[in-house]
């Protein structure tokens, strides 16, 4: 396996493209517009610059990595001749089903079709293609070049040989793959999202402020960052989408998203990617906590 395509150049897509390109793969990075692709490539270049500055890689490694990535705005053009597609587009079920219908038309029948979805059913996605045994979840963690875990999700129809290929491939990237079954939220988000939602609920109920909640969890539970800051890094829209999938999938109100989370997403406060969430990430503020409504 040498050629792969990544669909979506956002937070996760550019990290996945970076990781494969740095391991010598040719990566076709696909997004809807040149603007999104330019933003994704600028993020990759910035992250590689930081690695060069730390002495983790050489300037030559950086140039090689960037040279291994080719950008496309059309899925049909981007997936020609690839062995593996990793879909990392927006967390929306209809959008993903539509992409997989296009992949079904455009890819050869032995191409492995993976999705980086955080919560959407792999089995449901597999049901829209003619070879569902070749569909699998490949759930990377953010930031992809740094985080070791890849949660590998087997859909109801995913074949053993496809699972083995993807587990081996993840190891070749220097990651640690863990195989899980296909139920809403899989393992990572089934456990993480209720904690994030509960921390937002704690803020919403006025029990404590942003700084206090995050500090309790950082210093008291030895978490490297607090749950509210982690939500900002993940993207509040992504958190909301995952909670909605779990809430619908389990028909259990314990997964219902906190109204404050819903409001912040409606207001466009999505976290780091929009410059403000529970913290303010604008250049002048540098991750100061936001205390407009809740101190
Ligand atoms: N953010 C996280 O921490 C995280 C972690 C693990 C998994 N995920 C999952 O990864 C996926 C991507 O999340 P993200 O945080 O990178 O989102 P994002 O909003 O940062 O990026 C999504 C990108 O997909 C592009 N896109 C939308 N529709 C498209 C289409 N039809 N064709 C091509 N590109 C399209 C958008 O233009 C955007 O650039 C989601 O399924 C999410 O659940 C996110």
XYZ file of C-alpha atoms and ligand atoms in Angstrom:
339
model
C 0.000 0.000 0.000
C 1.615 3.237 -1.172
C -1.100 5.581 -2.422
C -3.881 6.854 -0.247
C -6.556 9.539 -0.440
C -7.807 11.624 2.486
C -11.170 13.371 2.176
C -11.411 16.577 4.218
C -8.450 18.882 4.966
C -9.759 20.141 8.334
C -8.414 19.456 11.842
C -8.216 15.684 11.355
C -7.770 15.371 7.577
C -4.644 17.527 7.475
C -3.194 15.598 10.452
C -3.880 12.242 8.759
C -2.373 13.481 5.469
C 0.685 14.798 7.356
C 1.198 11.474 9.182
C 0.981 9.280 6.071
C 3.090 11.691 3.969
C 5.806 11.744 6.635
C 5.867 7.919 6.507
C 6.552 8.037 2.740
C 3.024 7.497 1.357
C 1.726 9.495 -1.588
C -1.350 11.289 -0.250
C -4.119 12.809 -2.302
C -5.805 15.361 -0.073
C -9.347 16.266 -1.136
C -11.621 19.082 0.076
C -14.455 21.148 -1.358
C -12.462 24.308 -2.125
C -8.917 25.517 -2.795
C -9.327 27.748 0.269
C -9.872 24.757 2.605
C -6.972 22.901 0.988
C -4.651 25.919 1.338
C -5.616 26.240 5.010
C -4.959 22.513 5.564
C -1.586 22.653 3.786
C -0.604 25.779 5.776
C -1.383 23.901 9.015
C 0.744 20.944 7.898
C 3.640 23.275 6.964
C 3.372 25.082 10.332
C 3.369 21.792 12.261
C 6.373 20.523 10.279
C 8.210 23.811 10.950
C 7.707 23.269 14.667
C 9.104 19.727 14.348
C 12.169 21.077 12.486
C 12.679 23.765 15.154
C 12.611 21.063 17.860
C 15.139 18.970 15.916
C 12.633 16.092 15.539
C 12.960 16.119 11.722
C 15.265 17.795 9.181
C 14.355 20.546 6.706
C 14.747 17.901 3.969
C 12.204 15.613 5.743
C 9.789 18.537 5.883
C 10.121 19.259 2.147
C 9.747 15.543 1.296
C 6.596 15.296 3.443
C 5.001 18.312 1.776
C 6.076 16.977 -1.641
C 4.216 13.709 -0.936
C 0.839 15.515 -0.738
C -1.185 16.431 -3.837
C -4.419 18.404 -3.449
C -7.754 17.944 -5.271
C -11.183 19.548 -5.142
C -12.918 16.651 -6.908
C -13.360 13.263 -5.230
C -13.468 11.400 -8.569
C -10.072 12.800 -9.636
C -8.518 12.413 -6.199
C -9.244 8.725 -5.665
C -7.924 7.409 -8.995
C -5.523 4.494 -8.370
C -5.480 4.688 -4.572
C -5.376 1.578 -2.337
C -7.050 3.217 0.632
C -9.398 6.166 1.132
C -9.739 7.736 4.585
C -12.791 9.948 4.839
C -12.327 12.762 7.398
C -15.064 15.185 6.340
C -17.545 16.959 8.615
C -19.330 14.753 11.199
C -22.723 14.570 9.479
C -24.362 11.303 8.527
C -25.986 12.417 5.241
C -22.788 14.101 4.108
C -20.764 10.952 4.821
C -23.286 8.630 3.115
C -23.158 10.889 0.066
C -19.339 10.735 -0.010
C -19.380 6.915 0.254
C -21.911 6.686 -2.603
C -19.455 8.698 -4.718
C -16.568 6.458 -3.595
C -18.594 3.389 -4.581
C -18.789 4.749 -8.138
C -15.240 6.101 -8.354
C -13.061 3.460 -6.617
C -12.088 -0.033 -7.704
C -13.768 -2.794 -5.710
C -10.610 -3.752 -3.864
C -9.965 -0.257 -2.487
C -10.365 -0.159 1.305
C -12.788 2.592 2.327
C -12.079 3.870 5.837
C -13.798 6.602 7.806
C -12.410 8.676 10.640
C -15.904 9.278 12.018
C -16.057 9.804 15.777
C -19.404 8.118 16.248
C -21.423 7.406 13.093
C -22.207 3.743 12.428
C -19.647 2.009 10.191
C -22.339 -0.549 9.340
C -24.698 2.215 8.169
C -21.950 3.759 6.036
C -21.066 0.308 4.645
C -24.677 -0.261 3.614
C -24.457 2.352 0.803
C -21.550 0.671 -1.037
C -21.531 -2.576 -3.001
C -18.640 -4.082 -0.971
C -19.419 -3.311 2.707
C -16.790 -5.853 3.769
C -14.166 -3.301 2.642
C -15.534 -0.487 4.853
C -13.884 0.096 8.232
C -13.515 2.770 10.917
C -10.032 4.216 11.350
C -10.481 6.667 14.211
C -7.360 8.763 14.669
C -6.955 11.039 17.680
C -6.233 14.764 17.633
C -3.453 15.928 17.008
C -2.875 13.007 14.642
C 0.922 13.326 14.167
C 1.391 13.107 17.957
C -1.337 10.853 19.358
C -0.493 7.140 19.321
C -3.967 5.583 19.412
C -6.003 4.538 16.380
C -9.382 3.035 17.292
C -10.130 0.482 14.569
C -13.867 -0.128 14.248
C -15.227 -3.239 12.578
C -18.634 -2.763 10.996
C -21.065 -5.690 10.984
C -19.768 -6.749 7.552
C -16.099 -5.709 7.756
C -13.860 -8.560 6.539
C -11.088 -10.074 8.690
C -8.416 -9.434 6.045
C -9.417 -5.755 5.788
C -9.197 -5.389 9.590
C -5.783 -7.042 9.626
C -4.492 -4.828 6.787
C -5.604 -1.677 8.616
C -4.217 -2.848 11.999
C -0.834 -3.602 10.335
C -0.861 -0.320 8.450
C -1.511 1.655 11.652
C 1.492 -0.037 13.258
C 3.634 0.898 10.243
C 2.713 4.536 10.928
C 4.090 4.112 14.473
C 0.580 4.058 15.992
C -1.080 1.648 18.405
C -4.287 0.240 16.858
C -7.072 -1.078 19.111
C -9.933 -3.106 17.612
C -13.487 -2.381 18.779
C -17.029 -3.132 17.623
C -19.486 -0.806 15.939
C -21.849 0.779 18.495
C -22.547 4.532 18.906
C -19.463 6.415 20.102
C -17.403 3.177 19.858
C -15.178 3.144 22.991
C -13.288 6.463 22.976
C -16.230 8.834 22.679
C -18.696 6.679 24.582
C -16.534 7.322 27.630
C -15.080 10.771 26.815
C -18.192 12.626 25.612
C -20.357 12.062 28.708
C -17.460 13.491 30.758
C -17.171 16.560 28.510
C -20.969 16.996 28.492
C -21.085 16.715 32.294
C -18.351 19.344 32.656
C -20.379 21.712 30.422
C -23.485 20.912 32.503
C -21.477 21.714 35.678
C -20.552 25.099 34.188
C -24.156 25.668 32.990
C -25.517 24.916 36.479
C -23.138 27.476 37.975
C -21.333 24.960 40.171
C -17.946 26.333 39.100
C -16.254 28.366 36.344
C -14.197 27.271 33.321
C -10.840 27.581 35.074
C -12.058 25.823 38.230
C -13.607 22.847 36.399
C -10.549 22.333 34.212
C -8.154 22.742 37.135
C -10.017 20.163 39.257
C -9.745 17.630 36.445
C -6.128 18.497 35.557
C -4.636 18.550 39.037
C -7.062 16.196 40.745
C -7.367 13.489 38.102
C -3.976 13.943 36.389
C -5.596 14.758 33.034
C -3.134 16.606 30.773
C -5.808 19.199 29.971
C -9.235 19.995 31.400
C -12.399 18.665 29.686
C -13.575 22.146 28.603
C -10.275 22.932 26.922
C -10.269 19.460 25.352
C -13.765 20.190 23.954
C -12.363 23.403 22.419
C -9.583 21.398 20.761
C -11.958 18.739 19.437
C -14.433 21.374 18.173
C -17.737 22.055 19.950
C -19.674 21.235 16.761
C -17.942 17.838 16.635
C -18.769 17.206 20.344
C -22.407 18.131 19.721
C -22.644 15.885 16.658
C -21.184 12.912 18.593
C -23.560 13.404 21.552
C -26.508 13.580 19.137
C -25.447 10.302 17.491
C -25.140 8.594 20.906
C -28.393 10.099 22.154
C -30.262 8.878 19.029
C -28.407 5.560 18.862
C -28.990 4.476 22.470
C -32.327 6.308 22.935
C -30.987 7.228 26.354
C -31.353 10.788 27.739
C -28.059 10.501 29.599
C -26.321 11.388 26.318
C -28.498 14.462 25.576
C -26.230 17.457 24.871
C -26.205 20.279 27.436
C -28.202 23.345 26.237
C -25.093 25.530 26.730
C -23.180 23.388 24.218
C -26.076 23.671 21.739
C -26.164 27.459 22.208
C -22.430 27.911 21.756
C -22.489 25.918 18.505
C -25.451 27.987 17.275
C -23.458 31.134 18.119
C -20.498 29.893 16.063
C -18.218 29.502 19.119
C -16.683 26.199 18.062
C -13.414 26.341 20.016
C -9.864 26.642 18.692
C -10.892 26.479 15.019
C -13.065 29.620 15.253
C -10.837 31.388 17.815
C -13.297 31.095 20.712
C -15.049 28.408 22.729
C -14.736 28.028 26.481
C -11.421 29.876 26.042
C -10.442 32.775 23.798
C -7.722 31.784 21.294
C -7.314 35.137 19.525
C -3.714 36.286 19.182
C -4.095 39.008 21.826
C -5.819 36.765 24.392
C -3.787 33.541 23.996
C -6.130 30.967 25.520
C -7.701 33.135 28.192
C -10.869 31.679 29.673
C -14.106 33.120 28.374
C -16.271 34.420 31.169
C -19.104 36.230 29.422
C -21.904 34.179 30.906
C -20.211 31.852 33.347
C -17.299 32.679 35.613
N -11.787 17.101 15.844
C -11.420 16.020 16.486
O -10.759 16.069 17.555
C -11.749 14.650 15.924
C -11.112 13.528 16.462
C -11.346 12.276 15.882
C -12.237 12.170 14.806
N -12.865 13.295 14.310
C -13.747 13.117 13.158
O -13.024 13.502 11.997
C -13.935 14.014 11.011
C -13.489 15.407 10.611
O -13.534 16.238 11.760
P -12.677 17.587 11.830
O -12.596 17.945 13.271
O -11.426 17.441 11.015
O -13.681 18.599 11.097
P -13.351 20.011 10.423
O -14.604 20.788 10.483
O -12.106 20.588 11.008
O -13.011 19.608 8.897
C -13.928 19.006 8.046
C -13.475 19.258 6.606
O -14.288 18.460 5.739
C -14.509 19.219 4.573
N -15.655 18.672 3.839
C -16.973 18.760 4.141
N -17.708 18.111 3.199
C -16.832 17.614 2.302
C -16.981 16.868 1.099
N -18.179 16.511 0.634
N -15.866 16.540 0.402
C -14.636 16.898 0.856
N -14.436 17.605 1.987
C -15.518 17.958 2.698
C -14.736 20.642 5.103
O -14.586 21.607 4.075
C -13.656 20.724 6.178
O -12.423 21.217 5.656
C -15.329 13.968 11.649
O -15.964 12.796 11.256
C -15.009 13.976 13.145
O -16.021 13.396 13.902
C -12.626 14.538 14.832
